[in-house]
CSV table of C-alpha atoms and ligand atoms in Angstrom, one decimal:
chain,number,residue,atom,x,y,z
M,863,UNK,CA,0.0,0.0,0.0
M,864,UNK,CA,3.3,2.4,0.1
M,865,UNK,CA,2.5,3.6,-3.1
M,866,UNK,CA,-1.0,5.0,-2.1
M,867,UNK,CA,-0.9,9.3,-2.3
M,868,UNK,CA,-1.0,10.3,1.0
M,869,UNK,CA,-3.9,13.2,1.5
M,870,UNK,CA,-3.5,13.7,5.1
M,871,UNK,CA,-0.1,15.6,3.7
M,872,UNK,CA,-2.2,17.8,1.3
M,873,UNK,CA,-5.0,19.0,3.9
M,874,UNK,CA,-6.9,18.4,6.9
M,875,UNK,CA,-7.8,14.6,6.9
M,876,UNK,CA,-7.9,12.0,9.7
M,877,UNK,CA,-6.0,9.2,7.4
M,878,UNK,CA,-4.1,5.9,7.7
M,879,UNK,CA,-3.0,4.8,4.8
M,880,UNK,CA,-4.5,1.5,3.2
M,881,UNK,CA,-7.2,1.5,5.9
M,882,UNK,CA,-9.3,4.8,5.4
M,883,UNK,CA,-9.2,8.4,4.8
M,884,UNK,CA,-12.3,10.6,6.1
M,885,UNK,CA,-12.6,14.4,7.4
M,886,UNK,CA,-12.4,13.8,10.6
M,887,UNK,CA,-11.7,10.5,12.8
M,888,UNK,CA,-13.0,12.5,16.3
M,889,UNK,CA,-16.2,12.1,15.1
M,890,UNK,CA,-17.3,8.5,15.3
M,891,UNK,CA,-18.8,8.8,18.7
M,892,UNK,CA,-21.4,11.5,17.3
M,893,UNK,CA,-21.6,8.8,14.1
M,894,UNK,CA,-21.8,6.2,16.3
M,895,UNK,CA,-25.2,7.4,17.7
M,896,UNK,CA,-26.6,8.2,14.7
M,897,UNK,CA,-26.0,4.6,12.9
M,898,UNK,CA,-27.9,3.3,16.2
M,899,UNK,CA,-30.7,5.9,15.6
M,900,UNK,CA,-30.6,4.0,12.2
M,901,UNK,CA,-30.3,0.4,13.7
M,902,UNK,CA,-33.4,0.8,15.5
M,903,UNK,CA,-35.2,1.6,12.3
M,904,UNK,CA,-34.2,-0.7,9.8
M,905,UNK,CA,-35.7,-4.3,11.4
M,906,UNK,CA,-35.5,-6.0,7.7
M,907,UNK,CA,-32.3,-5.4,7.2
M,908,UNK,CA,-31.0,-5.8,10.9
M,909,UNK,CA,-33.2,-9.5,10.5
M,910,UNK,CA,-30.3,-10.4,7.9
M,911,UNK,CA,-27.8,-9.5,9.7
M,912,UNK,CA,-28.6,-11.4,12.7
M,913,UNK,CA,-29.3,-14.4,9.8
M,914,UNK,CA,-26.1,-14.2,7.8
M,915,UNK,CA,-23.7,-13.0,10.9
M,916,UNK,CA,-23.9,-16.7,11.7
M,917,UNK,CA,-23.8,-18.4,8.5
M,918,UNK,CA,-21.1,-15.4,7.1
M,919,UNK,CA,-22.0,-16.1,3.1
M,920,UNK,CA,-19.4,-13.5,1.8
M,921,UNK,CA,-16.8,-15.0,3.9
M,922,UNK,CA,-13.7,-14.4,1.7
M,923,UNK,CA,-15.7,-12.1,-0.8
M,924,UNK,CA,-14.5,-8.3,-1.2
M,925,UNK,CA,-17.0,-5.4,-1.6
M,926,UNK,CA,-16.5,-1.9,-2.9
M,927,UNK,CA,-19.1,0.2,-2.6
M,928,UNK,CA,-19.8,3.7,-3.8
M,929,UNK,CA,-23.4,4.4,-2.3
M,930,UNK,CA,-23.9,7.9,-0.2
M,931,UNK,CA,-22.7,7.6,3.2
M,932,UNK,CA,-25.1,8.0,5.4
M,933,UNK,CA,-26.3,6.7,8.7
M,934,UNK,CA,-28.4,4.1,6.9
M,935,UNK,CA,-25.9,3.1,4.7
M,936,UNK,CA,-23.6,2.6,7.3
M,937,UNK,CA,-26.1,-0.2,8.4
M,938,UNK,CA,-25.9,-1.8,5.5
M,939,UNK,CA,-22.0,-1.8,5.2
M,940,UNK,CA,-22.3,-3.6,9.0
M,941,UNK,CA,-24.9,-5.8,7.8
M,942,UNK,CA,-22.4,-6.9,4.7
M,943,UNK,CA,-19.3,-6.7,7.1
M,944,UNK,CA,-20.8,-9.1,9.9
M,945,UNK,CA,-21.7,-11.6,7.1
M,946,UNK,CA,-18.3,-12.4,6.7
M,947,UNK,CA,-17.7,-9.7,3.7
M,948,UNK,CA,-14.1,-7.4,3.2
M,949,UNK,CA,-16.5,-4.0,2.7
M,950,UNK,CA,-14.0,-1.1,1.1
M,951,UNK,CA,-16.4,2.4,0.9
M,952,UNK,CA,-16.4,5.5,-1.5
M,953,UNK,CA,-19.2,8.0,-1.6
M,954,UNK,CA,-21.1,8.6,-4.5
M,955,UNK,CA,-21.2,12.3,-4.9
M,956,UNK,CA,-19.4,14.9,-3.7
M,957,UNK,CA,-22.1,16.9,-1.2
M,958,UNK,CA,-23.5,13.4,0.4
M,959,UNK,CA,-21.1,12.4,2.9
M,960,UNK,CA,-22.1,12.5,7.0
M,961,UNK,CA,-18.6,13.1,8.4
M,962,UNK,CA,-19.2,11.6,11.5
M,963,UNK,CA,-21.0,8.4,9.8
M,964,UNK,CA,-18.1,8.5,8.1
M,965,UNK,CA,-15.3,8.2,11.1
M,966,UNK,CA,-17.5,6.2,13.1
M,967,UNK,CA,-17.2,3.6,10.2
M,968,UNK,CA,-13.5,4.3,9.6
M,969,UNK,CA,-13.2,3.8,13.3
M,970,UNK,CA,-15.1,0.8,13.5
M,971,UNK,CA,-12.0,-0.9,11.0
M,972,UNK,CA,-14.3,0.0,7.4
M,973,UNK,CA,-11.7,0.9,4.8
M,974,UNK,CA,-13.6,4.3,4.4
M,975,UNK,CA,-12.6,7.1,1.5
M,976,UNK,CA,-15.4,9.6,2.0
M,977,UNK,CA,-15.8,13.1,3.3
M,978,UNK,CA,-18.4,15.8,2.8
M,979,UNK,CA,-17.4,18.5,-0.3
M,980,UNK,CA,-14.9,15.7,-2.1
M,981,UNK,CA,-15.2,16.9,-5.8
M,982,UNK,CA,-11.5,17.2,-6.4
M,983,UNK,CA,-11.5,13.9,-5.0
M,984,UNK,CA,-14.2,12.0,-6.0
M,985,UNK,CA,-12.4,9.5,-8.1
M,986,UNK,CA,-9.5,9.1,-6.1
M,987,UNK,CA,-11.4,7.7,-3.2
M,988,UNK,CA,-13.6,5.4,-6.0
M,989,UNK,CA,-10.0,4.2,-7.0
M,990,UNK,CA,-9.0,3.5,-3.4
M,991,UNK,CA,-11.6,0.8,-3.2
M,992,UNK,CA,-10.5,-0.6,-6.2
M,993,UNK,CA,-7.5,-1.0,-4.9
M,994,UNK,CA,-8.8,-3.7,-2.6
M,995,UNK,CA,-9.2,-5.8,-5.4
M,996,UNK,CA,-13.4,-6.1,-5.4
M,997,UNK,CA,-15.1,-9.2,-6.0
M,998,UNK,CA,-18.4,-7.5,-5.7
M,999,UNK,CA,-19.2,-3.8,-6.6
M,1000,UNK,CA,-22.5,-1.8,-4.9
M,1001,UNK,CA,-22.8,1.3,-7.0
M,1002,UNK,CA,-25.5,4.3,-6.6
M,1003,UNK,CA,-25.1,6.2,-10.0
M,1004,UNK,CA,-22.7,3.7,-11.7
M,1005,UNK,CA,-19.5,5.9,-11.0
M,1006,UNK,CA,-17.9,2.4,-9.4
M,1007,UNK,CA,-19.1,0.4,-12.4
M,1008,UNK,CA,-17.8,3.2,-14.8
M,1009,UNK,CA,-14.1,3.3,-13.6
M,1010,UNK,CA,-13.3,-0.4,-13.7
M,1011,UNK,CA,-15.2,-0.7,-17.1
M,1012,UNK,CA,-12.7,1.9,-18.3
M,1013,UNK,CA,-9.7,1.7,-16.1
M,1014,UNK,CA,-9.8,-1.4,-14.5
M,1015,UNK,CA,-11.0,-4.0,-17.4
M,1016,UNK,CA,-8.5,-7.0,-16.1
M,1017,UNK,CA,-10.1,-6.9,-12.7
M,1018,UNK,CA,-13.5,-6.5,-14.6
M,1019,UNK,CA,-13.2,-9.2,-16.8
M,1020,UNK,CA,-11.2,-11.7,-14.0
M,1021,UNK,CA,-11.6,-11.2,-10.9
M,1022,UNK,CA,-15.1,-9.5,-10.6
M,1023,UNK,CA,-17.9,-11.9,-10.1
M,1024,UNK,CA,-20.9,-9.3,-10.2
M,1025,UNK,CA,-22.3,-5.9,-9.1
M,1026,UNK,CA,-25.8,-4.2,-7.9
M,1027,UNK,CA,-26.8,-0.4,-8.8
M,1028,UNK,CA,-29.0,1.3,-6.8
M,1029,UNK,CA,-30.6,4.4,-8.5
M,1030,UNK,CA,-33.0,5.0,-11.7
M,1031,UNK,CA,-30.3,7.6,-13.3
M,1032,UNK,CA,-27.7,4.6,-12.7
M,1033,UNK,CA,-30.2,1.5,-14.1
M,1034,UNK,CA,-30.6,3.9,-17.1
M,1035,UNK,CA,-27.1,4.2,-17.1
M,1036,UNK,CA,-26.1,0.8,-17.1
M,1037,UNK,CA,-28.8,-0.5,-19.7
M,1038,UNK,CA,-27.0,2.0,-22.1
M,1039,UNK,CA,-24.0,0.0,-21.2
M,1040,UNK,CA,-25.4,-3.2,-21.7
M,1041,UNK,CA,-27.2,-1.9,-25.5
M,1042,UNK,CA,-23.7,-1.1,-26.6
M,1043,UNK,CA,-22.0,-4.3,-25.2
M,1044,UNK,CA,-19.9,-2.6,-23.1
M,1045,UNK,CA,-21.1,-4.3,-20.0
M,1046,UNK,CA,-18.3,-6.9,-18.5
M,1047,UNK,CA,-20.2,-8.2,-15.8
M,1048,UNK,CA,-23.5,-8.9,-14.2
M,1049,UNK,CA,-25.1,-6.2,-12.3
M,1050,UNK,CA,-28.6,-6.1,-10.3
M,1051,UNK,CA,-30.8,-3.9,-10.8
M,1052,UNK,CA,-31.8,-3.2,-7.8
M,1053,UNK,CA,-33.8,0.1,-8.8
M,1054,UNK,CA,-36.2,-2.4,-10.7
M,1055,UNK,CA,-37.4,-4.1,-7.2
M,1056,UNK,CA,-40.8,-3.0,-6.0
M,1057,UNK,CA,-39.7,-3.0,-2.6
M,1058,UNK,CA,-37.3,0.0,-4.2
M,1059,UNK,CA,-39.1,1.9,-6.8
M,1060,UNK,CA,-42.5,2.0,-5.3
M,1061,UNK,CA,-41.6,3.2,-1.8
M,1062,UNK,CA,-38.0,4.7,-2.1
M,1063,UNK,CA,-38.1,6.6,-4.9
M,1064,UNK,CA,-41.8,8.1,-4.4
M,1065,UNK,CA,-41.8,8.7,-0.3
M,1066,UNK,CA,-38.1,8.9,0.5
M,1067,UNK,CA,-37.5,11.7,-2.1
M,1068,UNK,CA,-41.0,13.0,-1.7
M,1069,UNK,CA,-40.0,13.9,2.5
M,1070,UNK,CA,-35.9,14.2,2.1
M,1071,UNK,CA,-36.7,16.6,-0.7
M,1072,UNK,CA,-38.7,18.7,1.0
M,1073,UNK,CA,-37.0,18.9,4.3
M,1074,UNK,CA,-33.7,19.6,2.3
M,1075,UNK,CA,-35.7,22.9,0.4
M,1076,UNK,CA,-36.8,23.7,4.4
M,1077,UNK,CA,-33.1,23.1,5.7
M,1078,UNK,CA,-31.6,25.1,2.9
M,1079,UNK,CA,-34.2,28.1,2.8
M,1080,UNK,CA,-36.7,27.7,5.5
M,1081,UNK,CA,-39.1,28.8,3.1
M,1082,UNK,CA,-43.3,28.5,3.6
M,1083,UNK,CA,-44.3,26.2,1.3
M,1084,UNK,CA,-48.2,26.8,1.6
M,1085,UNK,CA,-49.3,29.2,-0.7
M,1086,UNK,CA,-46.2,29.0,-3.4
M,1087,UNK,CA,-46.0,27.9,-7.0
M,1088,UNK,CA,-43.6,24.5,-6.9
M,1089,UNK,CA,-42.9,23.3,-10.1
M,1090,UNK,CA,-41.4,20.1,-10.3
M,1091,UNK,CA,-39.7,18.9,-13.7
M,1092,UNK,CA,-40.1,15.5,-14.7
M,1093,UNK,CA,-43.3,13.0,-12.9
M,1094,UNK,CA,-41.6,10.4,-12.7
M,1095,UNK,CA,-41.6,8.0,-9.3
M,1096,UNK,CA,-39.2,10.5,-7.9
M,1097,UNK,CA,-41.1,13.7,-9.0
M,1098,UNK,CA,-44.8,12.6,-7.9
M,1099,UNK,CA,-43.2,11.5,-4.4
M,1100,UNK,CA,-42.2,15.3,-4.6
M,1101,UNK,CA,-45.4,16.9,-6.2
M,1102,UNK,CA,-47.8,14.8,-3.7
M,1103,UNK,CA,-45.7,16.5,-0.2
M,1104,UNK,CA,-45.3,19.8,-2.0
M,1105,UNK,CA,-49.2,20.0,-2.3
M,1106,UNK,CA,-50.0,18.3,1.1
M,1107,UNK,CA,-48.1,21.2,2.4
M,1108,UNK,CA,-50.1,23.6,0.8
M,1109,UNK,CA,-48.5,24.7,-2.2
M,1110,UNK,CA,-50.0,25.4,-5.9
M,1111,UNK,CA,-48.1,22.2,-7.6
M,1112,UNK,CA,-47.2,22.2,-11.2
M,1113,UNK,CA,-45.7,19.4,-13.2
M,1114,UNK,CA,-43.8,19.7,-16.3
M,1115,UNK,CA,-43.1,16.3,-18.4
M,1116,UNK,CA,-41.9,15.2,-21.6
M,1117,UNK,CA,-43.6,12.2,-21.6
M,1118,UNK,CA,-47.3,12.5,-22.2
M,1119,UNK,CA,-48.5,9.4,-19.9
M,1120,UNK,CA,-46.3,10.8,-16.9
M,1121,UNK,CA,-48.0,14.5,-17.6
M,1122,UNK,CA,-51.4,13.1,-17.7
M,1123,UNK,CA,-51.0,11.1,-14.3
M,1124,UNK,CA,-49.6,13.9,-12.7
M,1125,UNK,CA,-53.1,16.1,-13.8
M,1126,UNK,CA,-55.0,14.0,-12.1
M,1127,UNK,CA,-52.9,13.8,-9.3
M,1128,UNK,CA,-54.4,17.3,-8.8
M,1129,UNK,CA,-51.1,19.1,-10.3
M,1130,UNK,CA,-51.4,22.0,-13.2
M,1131,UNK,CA,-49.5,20.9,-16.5
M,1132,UNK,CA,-47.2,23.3,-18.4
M,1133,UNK,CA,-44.2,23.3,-20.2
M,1134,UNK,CA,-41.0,24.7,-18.7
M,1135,UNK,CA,-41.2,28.0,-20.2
M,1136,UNK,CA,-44.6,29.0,-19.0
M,1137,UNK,CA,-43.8,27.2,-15.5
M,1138,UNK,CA,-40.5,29.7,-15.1
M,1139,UNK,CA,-42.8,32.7,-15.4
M,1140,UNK,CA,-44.5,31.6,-12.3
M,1141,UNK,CA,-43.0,29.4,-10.2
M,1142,UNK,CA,-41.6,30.5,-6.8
M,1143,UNK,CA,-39.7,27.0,-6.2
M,1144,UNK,CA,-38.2,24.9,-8.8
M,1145,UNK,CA,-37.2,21.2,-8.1
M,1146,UNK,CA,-35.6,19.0,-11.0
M,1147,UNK,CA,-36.5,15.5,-10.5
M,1148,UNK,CA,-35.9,14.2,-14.2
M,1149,UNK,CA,-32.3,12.3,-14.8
M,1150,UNK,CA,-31.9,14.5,-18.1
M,1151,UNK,CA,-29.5,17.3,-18.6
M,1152,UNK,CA,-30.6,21.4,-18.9
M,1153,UNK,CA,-34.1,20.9,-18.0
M,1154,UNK,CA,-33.6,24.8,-16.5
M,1155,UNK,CA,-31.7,26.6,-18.7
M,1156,UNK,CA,-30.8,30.3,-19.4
M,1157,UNK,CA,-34.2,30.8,-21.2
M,1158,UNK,CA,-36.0,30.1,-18.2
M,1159,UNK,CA,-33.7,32.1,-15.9
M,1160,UNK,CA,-34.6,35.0,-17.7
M,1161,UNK,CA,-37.7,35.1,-17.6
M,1162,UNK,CA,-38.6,34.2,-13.7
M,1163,UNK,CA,-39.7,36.2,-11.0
M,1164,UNK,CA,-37.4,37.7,-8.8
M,1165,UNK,CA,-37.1,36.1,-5.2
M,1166,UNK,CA,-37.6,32.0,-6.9
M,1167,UNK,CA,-35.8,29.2,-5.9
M,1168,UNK,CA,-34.4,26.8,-7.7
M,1169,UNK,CA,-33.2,22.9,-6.9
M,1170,UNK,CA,-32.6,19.7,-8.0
M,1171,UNK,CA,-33.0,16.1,-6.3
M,1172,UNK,CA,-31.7,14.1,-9.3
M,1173,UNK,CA,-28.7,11.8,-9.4
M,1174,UNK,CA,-26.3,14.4,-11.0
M,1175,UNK,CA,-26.4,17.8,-11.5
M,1176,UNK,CA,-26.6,18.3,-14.7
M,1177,UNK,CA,-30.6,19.3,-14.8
M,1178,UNK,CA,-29.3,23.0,-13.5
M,1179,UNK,CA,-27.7,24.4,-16.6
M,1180,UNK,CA,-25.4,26.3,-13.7
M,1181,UNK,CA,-22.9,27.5,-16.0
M,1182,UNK,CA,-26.5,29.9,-18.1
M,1183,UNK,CA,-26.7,31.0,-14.6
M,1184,UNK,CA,-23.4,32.2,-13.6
M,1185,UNK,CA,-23.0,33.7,-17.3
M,1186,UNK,CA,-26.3,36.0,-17.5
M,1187,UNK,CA,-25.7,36.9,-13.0
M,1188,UNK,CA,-23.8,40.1,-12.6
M,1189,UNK,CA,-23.4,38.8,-8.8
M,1190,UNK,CA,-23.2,36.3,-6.5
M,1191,UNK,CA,-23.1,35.3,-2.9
M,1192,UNK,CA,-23.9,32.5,-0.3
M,1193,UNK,CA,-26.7,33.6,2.3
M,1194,UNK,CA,-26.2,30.5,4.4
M,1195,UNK,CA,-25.3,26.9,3.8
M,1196,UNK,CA,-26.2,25.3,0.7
M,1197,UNK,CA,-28.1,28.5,-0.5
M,1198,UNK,CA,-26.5,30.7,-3.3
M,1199,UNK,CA,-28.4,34.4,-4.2
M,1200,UNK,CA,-27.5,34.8,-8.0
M,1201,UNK,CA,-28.2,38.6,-8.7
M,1202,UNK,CA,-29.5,39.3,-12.6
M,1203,UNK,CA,-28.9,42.3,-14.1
M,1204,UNK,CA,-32.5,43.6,-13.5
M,1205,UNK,CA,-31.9,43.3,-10.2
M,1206,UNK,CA,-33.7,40.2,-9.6
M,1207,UNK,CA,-32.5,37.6,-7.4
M,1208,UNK,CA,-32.5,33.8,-7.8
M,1209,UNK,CA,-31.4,31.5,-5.0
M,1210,UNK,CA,-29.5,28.3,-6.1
M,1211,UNK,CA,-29.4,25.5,-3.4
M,1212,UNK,CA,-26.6,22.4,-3.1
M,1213,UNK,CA,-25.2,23.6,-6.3
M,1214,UNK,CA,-27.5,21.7,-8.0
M,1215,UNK,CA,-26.8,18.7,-6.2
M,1216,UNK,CA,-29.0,16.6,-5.2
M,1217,UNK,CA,-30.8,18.6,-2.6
M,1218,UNK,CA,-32.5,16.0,-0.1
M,1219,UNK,CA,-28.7,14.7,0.6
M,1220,UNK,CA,-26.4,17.7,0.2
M,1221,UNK,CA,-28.7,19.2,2.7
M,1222,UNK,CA,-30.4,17.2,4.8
M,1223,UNK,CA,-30.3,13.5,5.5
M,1224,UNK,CA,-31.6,11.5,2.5
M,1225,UNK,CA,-34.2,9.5,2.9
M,1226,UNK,CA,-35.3,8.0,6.2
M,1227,UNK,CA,-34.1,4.9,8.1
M,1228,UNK,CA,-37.5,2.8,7.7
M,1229,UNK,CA,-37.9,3.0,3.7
M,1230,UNK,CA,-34.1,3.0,3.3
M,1231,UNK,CA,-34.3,-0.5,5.3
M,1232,UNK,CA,-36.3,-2.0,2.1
M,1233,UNK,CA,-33.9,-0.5,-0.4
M,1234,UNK,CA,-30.8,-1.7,1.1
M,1235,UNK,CA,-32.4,-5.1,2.3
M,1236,UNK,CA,-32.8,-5.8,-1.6
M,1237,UNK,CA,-29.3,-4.5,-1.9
M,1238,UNK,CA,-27.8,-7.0,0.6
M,1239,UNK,CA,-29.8,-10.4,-1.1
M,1240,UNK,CA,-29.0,-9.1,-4.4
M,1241,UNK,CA,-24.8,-9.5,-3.4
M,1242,UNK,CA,-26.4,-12.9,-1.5
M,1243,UNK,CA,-27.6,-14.0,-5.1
M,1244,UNK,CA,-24.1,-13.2,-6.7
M,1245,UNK,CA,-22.0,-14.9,-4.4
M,1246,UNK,CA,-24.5,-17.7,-4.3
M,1247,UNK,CA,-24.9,-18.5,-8.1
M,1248,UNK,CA,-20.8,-17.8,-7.9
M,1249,UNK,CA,-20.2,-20.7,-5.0
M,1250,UNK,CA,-22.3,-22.9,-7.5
M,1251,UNK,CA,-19.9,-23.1,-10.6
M,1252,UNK,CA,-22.4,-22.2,-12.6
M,1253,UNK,CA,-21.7,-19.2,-15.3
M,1254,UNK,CA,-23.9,-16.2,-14.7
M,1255,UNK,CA,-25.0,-14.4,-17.7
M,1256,UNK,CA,-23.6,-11.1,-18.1
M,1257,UNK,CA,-26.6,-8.7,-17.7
M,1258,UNK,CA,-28.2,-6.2,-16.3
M,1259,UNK,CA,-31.4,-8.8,-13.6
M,1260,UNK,CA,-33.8,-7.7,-12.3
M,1261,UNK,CA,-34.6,-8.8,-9.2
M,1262,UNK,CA,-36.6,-11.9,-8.6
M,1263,UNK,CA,-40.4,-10.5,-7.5
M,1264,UNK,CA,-40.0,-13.1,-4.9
M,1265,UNK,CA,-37.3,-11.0,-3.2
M,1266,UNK,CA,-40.3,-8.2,-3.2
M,1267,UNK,CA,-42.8,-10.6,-0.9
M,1268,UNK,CA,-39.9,-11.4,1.7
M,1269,UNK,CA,-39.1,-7.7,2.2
M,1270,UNK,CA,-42.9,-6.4,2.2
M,1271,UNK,CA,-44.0,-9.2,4.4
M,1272,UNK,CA,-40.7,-9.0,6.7
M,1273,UNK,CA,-41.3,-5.2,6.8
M,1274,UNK,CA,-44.9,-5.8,7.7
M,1275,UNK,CA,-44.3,-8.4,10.1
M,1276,UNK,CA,-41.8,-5.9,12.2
M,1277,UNK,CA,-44.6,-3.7,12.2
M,1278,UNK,CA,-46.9,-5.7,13.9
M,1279,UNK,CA,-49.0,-5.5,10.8
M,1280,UNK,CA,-51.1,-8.8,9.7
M,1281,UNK,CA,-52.8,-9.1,6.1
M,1282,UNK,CA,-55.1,-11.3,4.8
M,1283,UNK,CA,-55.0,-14.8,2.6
M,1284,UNK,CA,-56.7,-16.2,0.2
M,1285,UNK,CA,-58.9,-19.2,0.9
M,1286,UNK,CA,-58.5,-22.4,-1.2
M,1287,UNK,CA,-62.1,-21.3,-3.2
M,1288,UNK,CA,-60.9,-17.8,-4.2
M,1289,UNK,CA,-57.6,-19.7,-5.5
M,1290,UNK,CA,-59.1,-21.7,-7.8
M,1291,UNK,CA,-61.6,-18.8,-8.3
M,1292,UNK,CA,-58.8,-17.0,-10.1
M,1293,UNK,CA,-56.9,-19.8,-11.8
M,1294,UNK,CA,-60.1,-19.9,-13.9
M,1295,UNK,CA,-60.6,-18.8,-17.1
M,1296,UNK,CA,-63.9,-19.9,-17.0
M,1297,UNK,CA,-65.5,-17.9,-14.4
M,1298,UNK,CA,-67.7,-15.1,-16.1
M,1299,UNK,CA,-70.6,-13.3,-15.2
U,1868,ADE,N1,-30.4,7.8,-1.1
U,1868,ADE,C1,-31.4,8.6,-0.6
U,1868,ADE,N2,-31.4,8.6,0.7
U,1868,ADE,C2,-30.4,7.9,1.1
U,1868,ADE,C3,-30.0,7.5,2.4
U,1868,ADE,N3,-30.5,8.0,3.5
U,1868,ADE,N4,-28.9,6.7,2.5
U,1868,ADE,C4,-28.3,6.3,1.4
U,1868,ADE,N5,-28.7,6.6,0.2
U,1868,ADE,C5,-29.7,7.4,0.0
């Protein structure tokens, strides 16, 4: 490991070389409560690691991950950790990282490369969990996947037995991959499971989003004009708490199904450039580039607010924004005033970033449980398939809709909740194709 950079030389890191490199070691006690707070929330996924802590299925496996860290995700790297795995950890953008989640893990012997602000650095803490020679790669937005398809193709090719991806941006991502044939191992989708998509992507964004807008601005929502672009799952999660919090919600969409859903939802349709003339908040929630763009800067009212909650932040055209501003300063964290040369002002938040984790928390414990649960049995199914001989095709899987009943009954079950069966008649009442009016 001597020939590892040192960054502990070239700023204000807590680092030991080979083993981890985080802001700030003296935090893991304040991390250290917070992974608890998570603990006690996330029964499904603390049920497989009870399970698997005694079997330890990834005993002799390797695991990069590059998947925000967060007090959540530190439960699952502990959950992958006590079933036997080698767990090396990179965050997945540069505004996501807890700092203290971060030492606590570090502390807590996770070979950790993750602080909070780590742009610069963002690859070089990827290609320190490279370095530990990954079996298994976890990726949220495919930045993992991307760097050994392009720089690491030997440890692709032989040494990698499979991968997961997390996000809809990254699925979309690595489908592209697949369509050109560029995909050199088998990744789950883990997106794809309905224990993910449905619950996730709809009510994780819909709160973290919010309470990262409230965080950064502390802005009333009742009353104002949100516009959110794109109604996807991760926009109509964001539309449906915008309006229960009072506000006038309006959807723009290129996809005519999505717009249509989203009007009878109760939301106004428009199209981007009528929605910037009267919008007080904006909130991109689309996974395509420019979706606000210098056009729509223009033309908006003075005092509006403007955020994204997408994977990347490339739905902010930022660089339109900086070019037509005559000024700029921060008001408080994660909150930039742009000044336009009519004197109007438009407030930036997270940079574009995605707002619900650059500044608040993500989503919460009890639906990130789900996600992650489907996370841990899709690296189960890997190793599994890999332990027996068999080849497994290179693809992008979904997950089996099997995987969906254990996590929705398990989560159900932790929550006291009982559902009915079906009786024997209604059964066979189904099964036939006979059975009219
Ligand atoms: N993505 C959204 N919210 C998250 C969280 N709390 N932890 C990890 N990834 C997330």
């Amino acid at each position: 490991m001597s020939n590892i950079p040192s960054k502990a030389a070239t700023g204000n890191f807590s680092e030991v070389l080979g083993q981890y490199c985080v802001r700030n070691i003296e935090l893991a006690d304040e991390g250290r409560k917070l992974i608890d707070w998570a603990e006690a929330n996330m029964p499904v996924l603390m049920g497989l690691r009870k399970k698997y802590s005694e079997t330890k299925p990834f005993a002799g496996y390797t695991i990069a991950g590059c998947l925000h860290v967060t007090k959540e995700t530190a439960v699952l790297i502990k959950t992958l950790r006590d079933a036997g795995a080698d767990v090396l950890w990179s965050g997945c953008n540069p505004l996501s990282t807890s700092d203290a989640v971060a030492a606590a893990l570090a502390a807590d012997g996770i070979k950790i490369y993750a602080w909070y602000n780590n742009k610069e650095d963002f690859y070089w803490c990827i290609e320190r969990t490279i370095d530990g020679k990954p079996h298994l790669t976890l990726d949220d937005g495919c930045d993992l996947i991307d760097t050994v398809h392009e720089k690491y193709k030997e440890l692709a090719t032989q040494h990698i037995v499979g991968g997961s991806e997390e996000t809809t941006t990254g699925v979309s991502r690595l489908r592209a991959r697949e369509l050109a044939g560029q995909l050199l191992y088998p990744v789950f989708a883990v997106n794809d499971a309905e224990t993910k998509w449905d619950f996730d992507n709809v009510y994780g964004t819909g709160q973290s989003t919010i309470d990262g807008i409230i965080r950064a601005t502390s802005v009333m929502l009742a009353g104002k004009n949100f516009v959110v672009a794109g109604h996807g799952h991760c926009g109509s999660g964001v539309a449906k708490r915008a309006k229960g919090m009072g506000s006038n919600t309006i959807i723009t969409e290129v996809k005519a199904t999505a717009a249509l859903k989203g009007y009878l939802e109760g939301h106004t349709v428009m199209t981007m450039e009528d929605a910037a003339k009267v919008g007080d908040i904006f909130c991109t929630a689309t996974g395509v580039k420019d979706v606000i763009r210098k056009e729509h800067f223009e033309v908006m009212k003075d005092g509006a607010i403007v955020c994204n909650t997408g994977h990347y932040d490339a739905e902010i055209n930022i660089p339109e924004l900086e070019e037509i501003a005559v000024s700029k300063r921060t008001i408080r964290a994660n909150c930039e005033e742009y000044t336009m040369k009519d004197g109007r002002k438009i407030y930036l938040l997270a940079q574009g970033r995605l707002i619900n984790l650059a500044a608040a928390e993500g989503h919460p414990s009890e639906v990130m449980d789900m996600s992650f649960a489907n996370q841990f049995m899709a690296h189960l199914n890997l190793v599994t398939m890999h332990k027996s001989g068999d080849p497994i095709p290179v693809k992008v899987i979904t997950p089996d809709p099997a995987q969906d009943e254990y996590v929705a009954e398990t989560k159900l079950a932790m929550m006291n909740m009982k559902i009915d069966k079906l009786t024997p008649e209604q059964i066979i009442y189904m099964n036939d194709y006979n059975a009219g009016t």
